[in-house]
Coordinates of C-alpha atoms in Angstrom, one line a residue:
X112 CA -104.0 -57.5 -25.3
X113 CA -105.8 -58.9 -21.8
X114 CA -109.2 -61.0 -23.0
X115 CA -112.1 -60.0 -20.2
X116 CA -114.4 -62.5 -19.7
X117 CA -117.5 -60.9 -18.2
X118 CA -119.7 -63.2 -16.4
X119 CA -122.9 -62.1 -14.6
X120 CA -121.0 -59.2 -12.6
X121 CA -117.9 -60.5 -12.2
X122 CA -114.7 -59.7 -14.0
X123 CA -111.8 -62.0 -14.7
X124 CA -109.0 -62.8 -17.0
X125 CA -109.7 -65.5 -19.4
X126 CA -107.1 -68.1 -21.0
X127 CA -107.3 -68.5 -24.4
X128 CA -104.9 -70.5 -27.0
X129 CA -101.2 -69.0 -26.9
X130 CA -100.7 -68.0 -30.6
X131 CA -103.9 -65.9 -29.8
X132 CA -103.1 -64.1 -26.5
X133 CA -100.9 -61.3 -26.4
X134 CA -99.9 -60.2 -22.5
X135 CA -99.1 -56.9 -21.3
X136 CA -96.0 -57.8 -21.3
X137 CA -95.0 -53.8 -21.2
X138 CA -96.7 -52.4 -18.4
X139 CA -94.6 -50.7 -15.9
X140 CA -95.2 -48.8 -12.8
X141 CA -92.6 -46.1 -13.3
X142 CA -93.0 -44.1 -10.1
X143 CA -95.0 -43.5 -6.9
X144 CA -96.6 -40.6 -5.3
X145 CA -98.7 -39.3 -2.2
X146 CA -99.6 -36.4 -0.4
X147 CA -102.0 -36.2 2.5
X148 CA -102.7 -32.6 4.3
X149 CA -100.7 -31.4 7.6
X150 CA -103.3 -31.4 10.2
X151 CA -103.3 -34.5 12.2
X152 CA -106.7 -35.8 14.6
X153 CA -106.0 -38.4 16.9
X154 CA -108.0 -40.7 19.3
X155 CA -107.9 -38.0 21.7
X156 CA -108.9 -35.2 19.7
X157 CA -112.1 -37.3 18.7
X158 CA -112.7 -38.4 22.7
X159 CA -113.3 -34.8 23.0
X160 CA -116.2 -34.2 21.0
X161 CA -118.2 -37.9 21.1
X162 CA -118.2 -40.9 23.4
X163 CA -115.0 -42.5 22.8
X164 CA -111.2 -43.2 23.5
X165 CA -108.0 -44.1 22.3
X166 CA -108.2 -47.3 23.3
X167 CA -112.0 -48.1 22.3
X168 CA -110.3 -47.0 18.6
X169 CA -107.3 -48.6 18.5
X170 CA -108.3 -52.1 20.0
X171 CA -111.5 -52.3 17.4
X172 CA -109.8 -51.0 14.5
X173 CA -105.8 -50.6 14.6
X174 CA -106.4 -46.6 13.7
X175 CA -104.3 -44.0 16.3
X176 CA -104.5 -40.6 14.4
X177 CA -105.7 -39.5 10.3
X178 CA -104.9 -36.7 8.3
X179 CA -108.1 -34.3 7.7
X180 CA -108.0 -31.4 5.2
X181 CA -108.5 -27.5 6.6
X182 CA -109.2 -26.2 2.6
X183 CA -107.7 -28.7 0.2
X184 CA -110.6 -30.4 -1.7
X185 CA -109.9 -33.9 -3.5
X186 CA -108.4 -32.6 -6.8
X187 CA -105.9 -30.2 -4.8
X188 CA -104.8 -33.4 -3.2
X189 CA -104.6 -35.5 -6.1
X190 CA -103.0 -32.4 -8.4
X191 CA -100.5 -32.1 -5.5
X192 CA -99.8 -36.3 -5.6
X193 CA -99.7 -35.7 -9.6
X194 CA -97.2 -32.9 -9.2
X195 CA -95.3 -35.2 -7.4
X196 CA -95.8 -38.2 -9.7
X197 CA -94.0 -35.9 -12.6
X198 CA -90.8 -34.2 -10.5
X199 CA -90.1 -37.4 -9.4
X200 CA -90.2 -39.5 -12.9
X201 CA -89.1 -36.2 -14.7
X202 CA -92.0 -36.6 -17.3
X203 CA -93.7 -33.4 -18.8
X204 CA -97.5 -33.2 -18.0
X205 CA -97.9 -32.7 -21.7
X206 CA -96.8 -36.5 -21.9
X207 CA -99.3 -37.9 -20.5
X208 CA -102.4 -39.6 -22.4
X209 CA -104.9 -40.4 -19.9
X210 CA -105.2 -39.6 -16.3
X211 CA -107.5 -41.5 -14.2
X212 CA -108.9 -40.3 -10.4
X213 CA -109.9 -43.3 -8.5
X214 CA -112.7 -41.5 -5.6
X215 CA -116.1 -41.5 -3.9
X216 CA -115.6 -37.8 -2.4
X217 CA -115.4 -36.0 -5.8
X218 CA -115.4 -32.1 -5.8
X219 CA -118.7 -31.8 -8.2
X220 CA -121.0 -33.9 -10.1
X221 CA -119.5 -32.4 -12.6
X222 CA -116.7 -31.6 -13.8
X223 CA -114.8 -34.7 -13.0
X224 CA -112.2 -34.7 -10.6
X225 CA -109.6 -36.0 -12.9
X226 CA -110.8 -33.5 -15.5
X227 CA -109.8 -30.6 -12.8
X228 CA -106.7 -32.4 -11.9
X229 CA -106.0 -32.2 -16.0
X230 CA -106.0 -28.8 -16.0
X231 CA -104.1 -28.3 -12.8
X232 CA -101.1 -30.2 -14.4
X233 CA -101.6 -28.9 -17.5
X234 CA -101.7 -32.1 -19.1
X235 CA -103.2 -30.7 -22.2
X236 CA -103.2 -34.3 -24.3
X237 CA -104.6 -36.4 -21.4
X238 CA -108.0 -37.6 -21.4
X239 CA -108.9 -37.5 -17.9
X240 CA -111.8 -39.2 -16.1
X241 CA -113.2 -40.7 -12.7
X242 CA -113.8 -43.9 -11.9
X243 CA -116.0 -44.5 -8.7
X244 CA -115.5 -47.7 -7.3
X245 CA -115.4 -46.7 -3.2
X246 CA -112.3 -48.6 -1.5
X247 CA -111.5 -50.6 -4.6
X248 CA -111.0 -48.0 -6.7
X249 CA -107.7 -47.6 -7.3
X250 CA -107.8 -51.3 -8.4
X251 CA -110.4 -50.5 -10.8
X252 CA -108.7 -47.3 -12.2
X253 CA -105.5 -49.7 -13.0
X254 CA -107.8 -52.3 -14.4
X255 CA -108.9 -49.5 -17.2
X256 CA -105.7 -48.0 -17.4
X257 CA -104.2 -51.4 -18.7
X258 CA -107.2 -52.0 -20.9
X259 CA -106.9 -48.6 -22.2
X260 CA -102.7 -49.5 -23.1
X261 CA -103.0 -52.6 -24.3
X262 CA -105.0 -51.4 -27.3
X263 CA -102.2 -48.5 -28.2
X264 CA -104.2 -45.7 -27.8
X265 CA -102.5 -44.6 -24.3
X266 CA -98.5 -44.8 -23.8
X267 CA -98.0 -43.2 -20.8
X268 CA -101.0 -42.8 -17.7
X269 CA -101.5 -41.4 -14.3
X270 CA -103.4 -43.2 -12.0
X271 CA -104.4 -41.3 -8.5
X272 CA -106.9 -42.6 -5.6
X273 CA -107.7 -39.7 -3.7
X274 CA -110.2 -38.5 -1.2
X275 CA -111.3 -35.8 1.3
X276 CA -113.8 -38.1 2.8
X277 CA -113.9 -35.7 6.0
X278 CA -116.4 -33.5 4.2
X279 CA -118.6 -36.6 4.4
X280 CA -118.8 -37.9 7.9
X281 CA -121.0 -36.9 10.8
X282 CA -118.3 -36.1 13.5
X283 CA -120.5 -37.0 16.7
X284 CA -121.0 -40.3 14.7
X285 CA -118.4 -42.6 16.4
X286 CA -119.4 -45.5 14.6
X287 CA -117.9 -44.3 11.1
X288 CA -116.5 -40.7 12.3
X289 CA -113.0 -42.6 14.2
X290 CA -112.5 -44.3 10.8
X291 CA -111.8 -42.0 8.1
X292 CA -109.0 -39.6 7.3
X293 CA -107.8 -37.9 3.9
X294 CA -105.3 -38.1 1.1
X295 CA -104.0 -39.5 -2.2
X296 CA -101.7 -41.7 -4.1
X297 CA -100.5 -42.4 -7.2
X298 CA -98.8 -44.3 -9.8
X299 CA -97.1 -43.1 -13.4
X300 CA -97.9 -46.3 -15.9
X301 CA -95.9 -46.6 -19.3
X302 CA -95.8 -49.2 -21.8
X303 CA -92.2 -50.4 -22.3
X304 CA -90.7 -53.5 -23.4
X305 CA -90.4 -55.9 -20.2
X306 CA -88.8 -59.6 -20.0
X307 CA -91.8 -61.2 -18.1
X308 CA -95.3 -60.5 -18.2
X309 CA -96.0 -57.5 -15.8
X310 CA -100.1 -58.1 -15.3
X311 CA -100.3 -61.4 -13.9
X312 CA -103.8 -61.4 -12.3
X313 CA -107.3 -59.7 -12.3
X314 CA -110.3 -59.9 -10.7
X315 CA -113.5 -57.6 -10.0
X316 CA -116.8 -58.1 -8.4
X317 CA -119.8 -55.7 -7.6
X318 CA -121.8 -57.1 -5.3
X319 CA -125.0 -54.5 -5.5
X320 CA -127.4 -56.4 -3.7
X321 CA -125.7 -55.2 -0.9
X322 CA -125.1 -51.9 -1.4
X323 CA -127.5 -50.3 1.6
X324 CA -124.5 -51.7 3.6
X325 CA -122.3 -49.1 3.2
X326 CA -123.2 -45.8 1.3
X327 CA -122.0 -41.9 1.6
X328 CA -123.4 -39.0 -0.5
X329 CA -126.6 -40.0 -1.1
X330 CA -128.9 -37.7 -2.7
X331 CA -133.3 -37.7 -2.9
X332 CA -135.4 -36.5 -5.7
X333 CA -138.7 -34.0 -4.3
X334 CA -141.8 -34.8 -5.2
X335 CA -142.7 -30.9 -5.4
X336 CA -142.1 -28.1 -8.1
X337 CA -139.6 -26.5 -7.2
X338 CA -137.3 -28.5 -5.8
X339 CA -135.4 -27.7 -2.5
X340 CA -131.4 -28.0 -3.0
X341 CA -130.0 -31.5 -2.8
X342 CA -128.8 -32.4 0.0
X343 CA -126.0 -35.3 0.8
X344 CA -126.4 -37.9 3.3
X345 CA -123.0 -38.4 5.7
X346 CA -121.2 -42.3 6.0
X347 CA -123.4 -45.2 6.5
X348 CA -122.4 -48.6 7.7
X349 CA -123.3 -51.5 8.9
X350 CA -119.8 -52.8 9.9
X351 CA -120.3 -56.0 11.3
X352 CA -121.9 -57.0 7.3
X353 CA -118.7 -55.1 5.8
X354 CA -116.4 -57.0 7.8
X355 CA -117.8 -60.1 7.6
X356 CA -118.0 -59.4 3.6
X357 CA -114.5 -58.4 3.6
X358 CA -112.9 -61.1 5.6
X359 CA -114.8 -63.8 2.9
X360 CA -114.8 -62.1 -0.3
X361 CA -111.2 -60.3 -0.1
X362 CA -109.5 -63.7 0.6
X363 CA -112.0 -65.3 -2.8
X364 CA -110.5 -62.1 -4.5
X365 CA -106.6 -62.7 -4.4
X366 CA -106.9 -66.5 -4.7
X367 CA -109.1 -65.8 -8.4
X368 CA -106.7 -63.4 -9.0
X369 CA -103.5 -65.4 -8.7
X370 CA -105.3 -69.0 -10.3
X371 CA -105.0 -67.7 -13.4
X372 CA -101.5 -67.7 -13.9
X373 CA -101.2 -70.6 -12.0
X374 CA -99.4 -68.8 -9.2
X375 CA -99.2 -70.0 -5.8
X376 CA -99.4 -67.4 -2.5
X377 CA -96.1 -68.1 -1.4
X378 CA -94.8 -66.9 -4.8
X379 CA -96.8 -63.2 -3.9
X380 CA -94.0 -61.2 -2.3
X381 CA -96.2 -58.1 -0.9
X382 CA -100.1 -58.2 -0.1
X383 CA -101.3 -54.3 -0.3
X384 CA -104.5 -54.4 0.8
X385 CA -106.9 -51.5 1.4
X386 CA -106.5 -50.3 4.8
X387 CA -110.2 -50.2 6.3
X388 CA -109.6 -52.3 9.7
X389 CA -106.1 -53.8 11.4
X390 CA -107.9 -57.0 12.0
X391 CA -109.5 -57.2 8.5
X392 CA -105.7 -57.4 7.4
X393 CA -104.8 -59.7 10.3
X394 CA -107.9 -62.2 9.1
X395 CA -107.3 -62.0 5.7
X396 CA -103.6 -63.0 6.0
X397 CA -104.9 -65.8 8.5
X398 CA -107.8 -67.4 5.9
X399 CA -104.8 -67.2 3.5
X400 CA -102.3 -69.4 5.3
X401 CA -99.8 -66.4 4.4
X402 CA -97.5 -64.4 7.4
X403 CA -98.8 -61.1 8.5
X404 CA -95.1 -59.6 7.4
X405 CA -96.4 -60.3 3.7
X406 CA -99.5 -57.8 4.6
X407 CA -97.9 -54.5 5.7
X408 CA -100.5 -51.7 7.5
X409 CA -100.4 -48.1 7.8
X410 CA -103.6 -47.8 8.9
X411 CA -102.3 -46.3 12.1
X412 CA -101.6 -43.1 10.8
X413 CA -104.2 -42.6 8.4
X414 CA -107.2 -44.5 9.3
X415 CA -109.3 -45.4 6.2
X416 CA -108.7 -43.7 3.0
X417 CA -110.9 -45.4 0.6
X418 CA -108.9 -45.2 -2.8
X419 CA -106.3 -43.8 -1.5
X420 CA -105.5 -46.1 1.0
X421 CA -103.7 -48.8 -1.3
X422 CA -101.0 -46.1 -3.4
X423 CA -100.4 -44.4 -0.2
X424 CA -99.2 -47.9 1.2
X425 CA -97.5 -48.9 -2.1
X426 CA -95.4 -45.7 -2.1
X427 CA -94.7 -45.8 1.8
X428 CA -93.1 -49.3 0.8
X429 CA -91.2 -48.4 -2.1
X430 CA -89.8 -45.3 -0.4
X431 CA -88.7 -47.4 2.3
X432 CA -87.2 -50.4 0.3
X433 CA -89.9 -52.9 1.5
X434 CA -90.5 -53.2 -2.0
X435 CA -88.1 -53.8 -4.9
X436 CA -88.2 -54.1 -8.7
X437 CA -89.0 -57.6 -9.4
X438 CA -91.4 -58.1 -6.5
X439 CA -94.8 -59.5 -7.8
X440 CA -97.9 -57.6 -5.7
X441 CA -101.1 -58.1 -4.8
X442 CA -103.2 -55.1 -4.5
X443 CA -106.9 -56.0 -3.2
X444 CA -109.7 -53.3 -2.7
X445 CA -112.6 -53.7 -1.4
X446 CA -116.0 -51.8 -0.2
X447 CA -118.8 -49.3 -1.1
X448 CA -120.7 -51.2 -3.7
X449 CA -119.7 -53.5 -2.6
X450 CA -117.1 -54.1 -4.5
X451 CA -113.9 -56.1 -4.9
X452 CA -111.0 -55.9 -6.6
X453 CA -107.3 -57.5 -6.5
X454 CA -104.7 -57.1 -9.1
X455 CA -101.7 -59.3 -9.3
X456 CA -98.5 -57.7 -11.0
X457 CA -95.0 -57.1 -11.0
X458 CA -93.6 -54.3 -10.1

């Protein structure tokens, strides 16, 4: 099993004497998945209803066109990524044990959106739950996953970020409207017997004292009997705070992250990080004395997919042979919350 030290609100592997520790030394990612919706919004399609442009877009954030769902809701995209995640392994849905939805656009309160995805798959002897953790979600839904197998009770587990995070923006908002598209991604876990330790590194940090920064969905309690319907509050950002978070913190992340095996940057072959800004990436490869090839970005076609963003890249570059088995990754999250989130393994 992984010992978690928990310290203030930080979250970290901690060493402990050999004969003690047990590593996963059996978790495998056995197959990738996405699935974002068919219509595409470009620059120029946004120029046309607020004060913008291509180029104001693209030189400030990297982003040229996103994905933006007519009808499909977040578990129709993640159900659709899990569909995927199962023809493509050839596992039964009955197989799995626990499926986990990484999102901060969920369909309801209540149910969860995993919990709908469940029954979409018909995954009948899953236990199925959210985890809201904004842009490092997907990290933190691997993080439990992991936890989850390393004590026996889960063998096999789906892992999706997903997000329809259009039904939360303002669209005459340019500040936050020209960042944001929709989709999902996925990963099938299992626990099988592996040569070399798979999870090599983990690290998670809430940083709530600044959460005001960014914030989406936010609802009000009424002071009067009855109360009037709830009603939720579009993005919020202040992005010059959220970059200049991002470029210190995210860099802090992976370098936690990767101490505690004693690895070294240069032995990380593949930086996913979450795709919220081209020159977040570009900075964060800089602060890290590590070449921008190491860092791919999709954000061009996309734009900012919160948890999706990072299983959407990770399947782009196994489905194009940028990644191989053997390669050690480092996938790093970070946002609403705020929150970080890097976890170094190999794939």
């Amino acid at each position: 099993e992984i010992l978690i030290g928990l310290v203030g609100s930080e979250m970290c592997i901690r060493d402990r004497p050999e004969r003690m520790r047990k590593p996963l030394e059996d978790l495998k990612i056995v197959q990738t998945a996405s699935w974002v919706p068919d219509q595409v919004i470009d620059n120029d399609d946004l120029s046309r209803i607020m004060d913008t442009s291509d180029d104001w877009i693209q030189s400030r954030t990297g982003i040229k066109r996103r994905h933006i769902s007519k009808h499909e809701n977040t578990a129709d995209l993640a159900s659709k990524t899990g569909q995927l995640l199962l023809e493509k392994s050839g596992w039964q849905a009955e197989e799995l044990d626990l499926i986990l939805v990484a999102t901060m656009s969920p369909d309801a309160y209540t149910p969860s959106t995993a919990a709908i995805v469940q029954g979409k798959l018909q995954a009948k002897n899953a236990v199925a739950f959210d985890v809201s953790a904004a842009c490092s979600g997907f990290v933190y839904g691997l993080a439990v996953a992991s936890q989850m197998m390393s004590t026996g009770m889960v063998k096999k587990a789906m892992v999706i970020g997903s997000e329809v995070l259009s039904k939360l923006i303002d669209w005459h908002d340019r500040t936050t409207a020209v960042l944001f598209g929709d989709g999902a991604g996925g990963v099938l876990l299992e626990k099988v017997p592996v040569k070399a330790p798979t999870l090599l590194g983990l690290q998670l940090k809430t940083f709530g004292e600044l959460s005001n920064e960014l914030s989406a969905g936010m609802t009000s309690s009424g002071n009067t009997f009855p109360k009037p319907l709830t009603e939720l509050t579009p993005f919020k950002m202040n992005g010059r705070a959220v970059y200049r978070f991002a470029t210190h913190e995210v860099p802090e992340s992976i370098l936690q992250a990767s101490a505690q095996n004693k690895l070294t940057l240069d032995q990380i072959d593949v930086f996913l990080l979450h795709q919220a800004n081209a020159r977040i990436i570009k900075q964060v490869a800089k602060r890290l004395k590590q070449p921008l090839e190491k860092f791919p970005i999709n954000i061009a076609e996309y734009g900012n997919t919160s948890a999706a963003s990072e299983p959407i890249l990770l399947d782009e570059c196994v489905e194009k042979g940028m990644i191989k088995r053997g390669d050690i990754l480092a996938l790093s999250g970070f946002g609403g919350g705020l929150t970080t989130g890097t976890i170094i393994l190999r794939y």
